[in-house]
Amino acid sequence: MELPNTTENRVLASAVNARIKSDARLLNARAALYRLAGIGILCALTGVGIGAAFYGYSYANDPTFPTAKVANAVAEALQKVTFKTEGTVKLDPESAIAVNGGRSDVPTPTPAQLGAGAVPESKAAVLTNFTVFKNVPYGSGQVVTGWNFTSSEQKSPSHQYCYYSEQIDGTSKVTIDLGENGRPLPQAKARTNVDPAVAYTNCVWFRSGAI
């Protein structure tokens, strides 16, 4: 079919050709975009794969990895484990135990010191007791502490007393009572220059195991 070569037909033909060329360019642009997108995705995946490969290689070849992993595993296991043991400790029947240090018992006088055979002229019964004295030099005299025991079997004194004693001359002696049974006594005006409160600190009161 041949159209007449009129001005309107020429304008229409030009418009159709322009539209066809525009559509062709649009299709080519889309195709190029898809190709570039595919290439970009491929490159990205390739980079990720290479990075993962290098990371895995470095992780596997890290010399500290196995040791640290094992140490952490052992530490966690030990924290969750409770060790229990039962047993009885026995001493050898033939063994002996020695205790080093001071004596814990009260010193016992010898039979000669006790004078067991001594009796009064009246032949009355005799009750034997004894006193342990502790002397501490102080000032011009000494602080004396006495522990009274009613028998040699007694483990602690039945009575204690403490006093200060000072020889004034060849025949005179000054005595100041300081305390009884671990407690200070009220003091009157002293006849010497000794401070009773300070002298009292030199009393040696009985303590179990202190003899």
CSV table of C-alpha atoms in Angstrom, one decimal:
chain,number,residue,atom,x,y,z
A,1,MET,CA,0.0,0.0,0.0
A,2,GLU,CA,1.5,3.3,-1.0
A,3,LEU,CA,0.6,6.4,0.8
A,4,PRO,CA,0.6,9.7,-0.9
A,5,ASN,CA,3.6,11.8,-0.3
A,6,THR,CA,1.8,14.5,1.6
A,7,THR,CA,3.1,16.8,4.3
A,8,GLU,CA,1.0,15.1,6.9
A,9,ASN,CA,2.2,11.7,5.9
A,10,ARG,CA,5.8,12.8,6.1
A,11,VAL,CA,5.4,14.2,9.6
A,12,LEU,CA,3.6,11.0,10.8
A,13,ALA,CA,6.4,8.9,9.3
A,14,SER,CA,9.1,10.9,11.1
A,15,ALA,CA,7.2,10.6,14.4
A,16,VAL,CA,6.9,6.9,14.0
A,17,ASN,CA,10.6,6.5,13.2
A,18,ALA,CA,11.6,8.6,16.2
A,19,ARG,CA,9.4,6.5,18.5
A,20,ILE,CA,10.9,3.3,17.2
A,21,LYS,CA,14.5,4.6,17.6
A,22,SER,CA,13.6,5.8,21.2
A,23,ASP,CA,12.2,2.4,22.1
A,24,ALA,CA,15.3,0.7,20.7
A,25,ARG,CA,17.6,2.9,22.7
A,26,LEU,CA,15.6,2.2,25.9
A,27,LEU,CA,15.8,-1.5,25.3
A,28,ASN,CA,19.6,-1.3,24.8
A,29,ALA,CA,20.0,0.8,28.0
A,30,ARG,CA,18.0,-1.8,30.0
A,31,ALA,CA,20.1,-4.6,28.6
A,32,ALA,CA,23.3,-2.8,29.5
A,33,LEU,CA,22.0,-2.1,33.0
A,34,TYR,CA,21.2,-5.8,33.5
A,35,ARG,CA,24.6,-6.8,32.3
A,36,LEU,CA,26.4,-4.3,34.5
A,37,ALA,CA,24.3,-5.4,37.5
A,38,GLY,CA,25.1,-9.0,36.9
A,39,ILE,CA,28.8,-8.2,36.6
A,40,GLY,CA,28.7,-6.2,39.8
A,41,ILE,CA,26.9,-9.0,41.8
A,42,LEU,CA,29.4,-11.5,40.4
A,43,CYS,CA,32.3,-9.4,41.5
A,44,ALA,CA,30.8,-8.8,45.0
A,45,LEU,CA,30.2,-12.5,45.5
A,46,THR,CA,33.7,-13.3,44.3
A,47,GLY,CA,35.1,-10.7,46.8
A,48,VAL,CA,33.0,-12.2,49.6
A,49,GLY,CA,34.2,-15.7,48.8
A,50,ILE,CA,37.9,-14.7,48.6
A,51,GLY,CA,37.5,-12.8,51.9
A,52,ALA,CA,35.9,-15.7,53.6
A,53,ALA,CA,38.6,-18.0,52.3
A,54,PHE,CA,41.4,-15.8,53.7
A,55,TYR,CA,39.6,-15.4,57.0
A,56,GLY,CA,39.1,-19.2,57.4
A,57,TYR,CA,42.7,-19.8,56.4
A,58,SER,CA,44.0,-17.3,59.0
A,59,TYR,CA,41.7,-18.7,61.7
A,60,ALA,CA,42.7,-22.2,61.0
A,61,ASN,CA,46.4,-21.4,61.0
A,62,ASP,CA,46.3,-19.3,64.2
A,63,PRO,CA,48.6,-21.0,66.7
A,64,THR,CA,46.7,-19.7,69.7
A,65,PHE,CA,43.4,-21.0,68.6
A,66,PRO,CA,43.6,-24.6,69.8
A,67,THR,CA,45.3,-23.8,73.1
A,68,ALA,CA,42.8,-21.1,74.0
A,69,LYS,CA,39.8,-23.2,73.0
A,70,VAL,CA,41.0,-26.2,75.0
A,71,ALA,CA,41.9,-24.0,78.0
A,72,ASN,CA,38.4,-22.3,78.0
A,73,ALA,CA,36.7,-25.7,77.7
A,74,VAL,CA,38.7,-27.1,80.6
A,75,ALA,CA,38.0,-24.0,82.8
A,76,GLU,CA,34.3,-24.2,82.1
A,77,ALA,CA,34.2,-28.0,82.9
A,78,LEU,CA,36.1,-27.5,86.2
A,79,GLN,CA,33.6,-24.8,87.3
A,80,LYS,CA,30.7,-27.2,86.8
A,81,VAL,CA,32.4,-30.2,88.5
A,82,THR,CA,32.2,-30.8,92.3
A,83,PHE,CA,34.8,-33.1,93.7
A,84,LYS,CA,33.8,-35.2,96.8
A,85,THR,CA,35.9,-37.5,98.9
A,86,GLU,CA,35.4,-39.4,102.1
A,87,GLY,CA,37.9,-40.8,104.5
A,88,THR,CA,39.0,-41.2,108.1
A,89,VAL,CA,42.4,-40.1,109.4
A,90,LYS,CA,43.8,-42.4,112.1
A,91,LEU,CA,46.9,-42.2,114.2
A,92,ASP,CA,49.3,-45.0,114.6
A,93,PRO,CA,48.5,-46.7,118.0
A,94,GLU,CA,52.3,-46.8,118.6
A,95,SER,CA,52.9,-43.1,117.7
A,96,ALA,CA,53.4,-40.3,120.3
A,97,ILE,CA,52.4,-36.7,120.1
A,98,ALA,CA,54.7,-34.1,121.5
A,99,VAL,CA,53.4,-30.7,122.7
A,100,ASN,CA,56.0,-27.9,122.5
A,101,GLY,CA,55.7,-24.8,124.6
A,102,GLY,CA,55.0,-24.0,128.2
A,103,ARG,CA,53.5,-26.4,130.7
A,104,SER,CA,49.8,-26.2,131.1
A,105,ASP,CA,49.7,-27.7,134.6
A,106,VAL,CA,50.5,-26.0,138.0
A,107,PRO,CA,54.0,-26.7,139.2
A,108,THR,CA,53.8,-29.4,141.9
A,109,PRO,CA,56.1,-29.2,145.0
A,110,THR,CA,58.3,-32.2,145.6
A,111,PRO,CA,57.6,-34.5,148.6
A,112,ALA,CA,60.5,-32.9,150.5
A,113,GLN,CA,59.1,-29.5,149.9
A,114,LEU,CA,55.6,-30.6,151.1
A,115,GLY,CA,57.0,-32.1,154.3
A,116,ALA,CA,54.4,-34.8,154.4
A,117,GLY,CA,55.8,-36.2,157.6
A,118,ALA,CA,55.8,-32.9,159.5
A,119,VAL,CA,53.1,-32.8,162.3
A,120,PRO,CA,52.5,-30.3,165.2
A,121,GLU,CA,53.1,-31.2,168.8
A,122,SER,CA,49.3,-31.4,169.2
A,123,LYS,CA,49.1,-34.2,166.7
A,124,ALA,CA,46.2,-32.4,165.0
A,125,ALA,CA,45.3,-33.1,161.4
A,126,VAL,CA,47.4,-31.1,158.9
A,127,LEU,CA,46.0,-29.5,155.7
A,128,THR,CA,48.8,-28.8,153.2
A,129,ASN,CA,48.4,-26.0,150.7
A,130,PHE,CA,50.9,-23.9,148.8
A,131,THR,CA,51.4,-20.5,147.1
A,132,VAL,CA,53.2,-19.7,143.9
A,133,PHE,CA,54.9,-16.3,143.9
A,134,LYS,CA,55.6,-14.2,140.8
A,135,ASN,CA,58.0,-11.3,141.4
A,136,VAL,CA,58.5,-8.4,139.1
A,137,PRO,CA,61.1,-5.7,139.9
A,138,TYR,CA,59.6,-2.2,140.0
A,139,GLY,CA,61.0,1.1,141.2
A,140,SER,CA,63.0,0.5,144.4
A,141,GLY,CA,61.2,-2.6,145.2
A,142,GLN,CA,59.1,-5.3,143.5
A,143,VAL,CA,55.6,-6.3,142.7
A,144,VAL,CA,54.6,-9.7,144.1
A,145,THR,CA,51.7,-11.8,142.9
A,146,GLY,CA,50.6,-14.8,144.9
A,147,TRP,CA,48.6,-17.7,143.6
A,148,ASN,CA,47.1,-19.8,146.5
A,149,PHE,CA,46.4,-23.5,145.8
A,150,THR,CA,44.6,-25.7,148.4
A,151,SER,CA,46.1,-28.9,147.0
A,152,SER,CA,48.6,-30.1,144.5
A,153,GLU,CA,45.8,-31.5,142.3
A,154,GLN,CA,44.2,-28.1,141.8
A,155,LYS,CA,44.5,-26.7,138.2
A,156,SER,CA,43.9,-23.1,139.0
A,157,PRO,CA,44.4,-21.0,142.2
A,158,SER,CA,41.5,-20.5,144.6
A,159,HIS,CA,42.7,-17.0,145.5
A,160,GLN,CA,45.2,-14.5,144.1
A,161,TYR,CA,46.6,-11.3,145.5
A,162,CYS,CA,49.1,-8.7,144.4
A,163,TYR,CA,51.1,-6.1,146.4
A,164,TYR,CA,54.1,-3.8,146.1
A,165,SER,CA,57.0,-4.4,148.6
A,166,GLU,CA,59.9,-2.0,149.2
A,167,GLN,CA,62.6,-2.3,151.9
A,168,ILE,CA,63.0,1.1,153.5
A,169,ASP,CA,66.0,0.3,155.8
A,170,GLY,CA,67.4,-2.7,157.4
A,171,THR,CA,64.4,-3.4,159.5
A,172,SER,CA,61.4,-1.6,157.9
A,173,LYS,CA,59.4,-2.6,154.8
A,174,VAL,CA,56.6,-0.8,153.0
A,175,THR,CA,53.8,-2.9,151.5
A,176,ILE,CA,51.0,-1.6,149.3
A,177,ASP,CA,48.1,-4.0,148.4
A,178,LEU,CA,47.4,-3.5,144.7
A,179,GLY,CA,44.7,-6.1,143.7
A,180,GLU,CA,43.0,-9.4,144.4
A,181,ASN,CA,41.8,-12.0,141.9
A,182,GLY,CA,42.6,-9.9,138.9
A,183,ARG,CA,41.0,-6.7,140.1
A,184,PRO,CA,42.6,-3.5,141.4
A,185,LEU,CA,42.0,-2.4,145.0
A,186,PRO,CA,41.1,1.2,146.0
A,187,GLN,CA,44.2,3.0,147.0
A,188,ALA,CA,44.8,5.4,149.9
A,189,LYS,CA,47.6,7.9,149.9
A,190,ALA,CA,50.8,6.0,149.3
A,191,ARG,CA,53.6,6.2,151.7
A,192,THR,CA,56.2,6.1,148.9
A,193,ASN,CA,56.7,7.7,145.6
A,194,VAL,CA,55.3,4.6,143.8
A,195,ASP,CA,52.2,5.1,141.7
A,196,PRO,CA,49.9,2.2,142.7
A,197,ALA,CA,48.0,2.3,139.3
A,198,VAL,CA,51.3,1.9,137.4
A,199,ALA,CA,52.6,-0.7,139.8
A,200,TYR,CA,49.3,-2.7,139.4
A,201,THR,CA,50.2,-3.2,135.7
A,202,ASN,CA,53.1,-5.5,136.9
A,203,CYS,CA,50.7,-7.9,138.6
A,204,VAL,CA,50.9,-11.4,137.1
A,205,TRP,CA,47.4,-12.9,137.2
A,206,PHE,CA,46.8,-16.5,136.6
A,207,ARG,CA,45.8,-17.6,133.1
A,208,SER,CA,45.3,-21.3,132.1
A,209,GLY,CA,48.4,-22.5,130.4
A,210,ALA,CA,50.5,-19.4,131.4
A,211,ILE,CA,52.5,-21.1,134.1
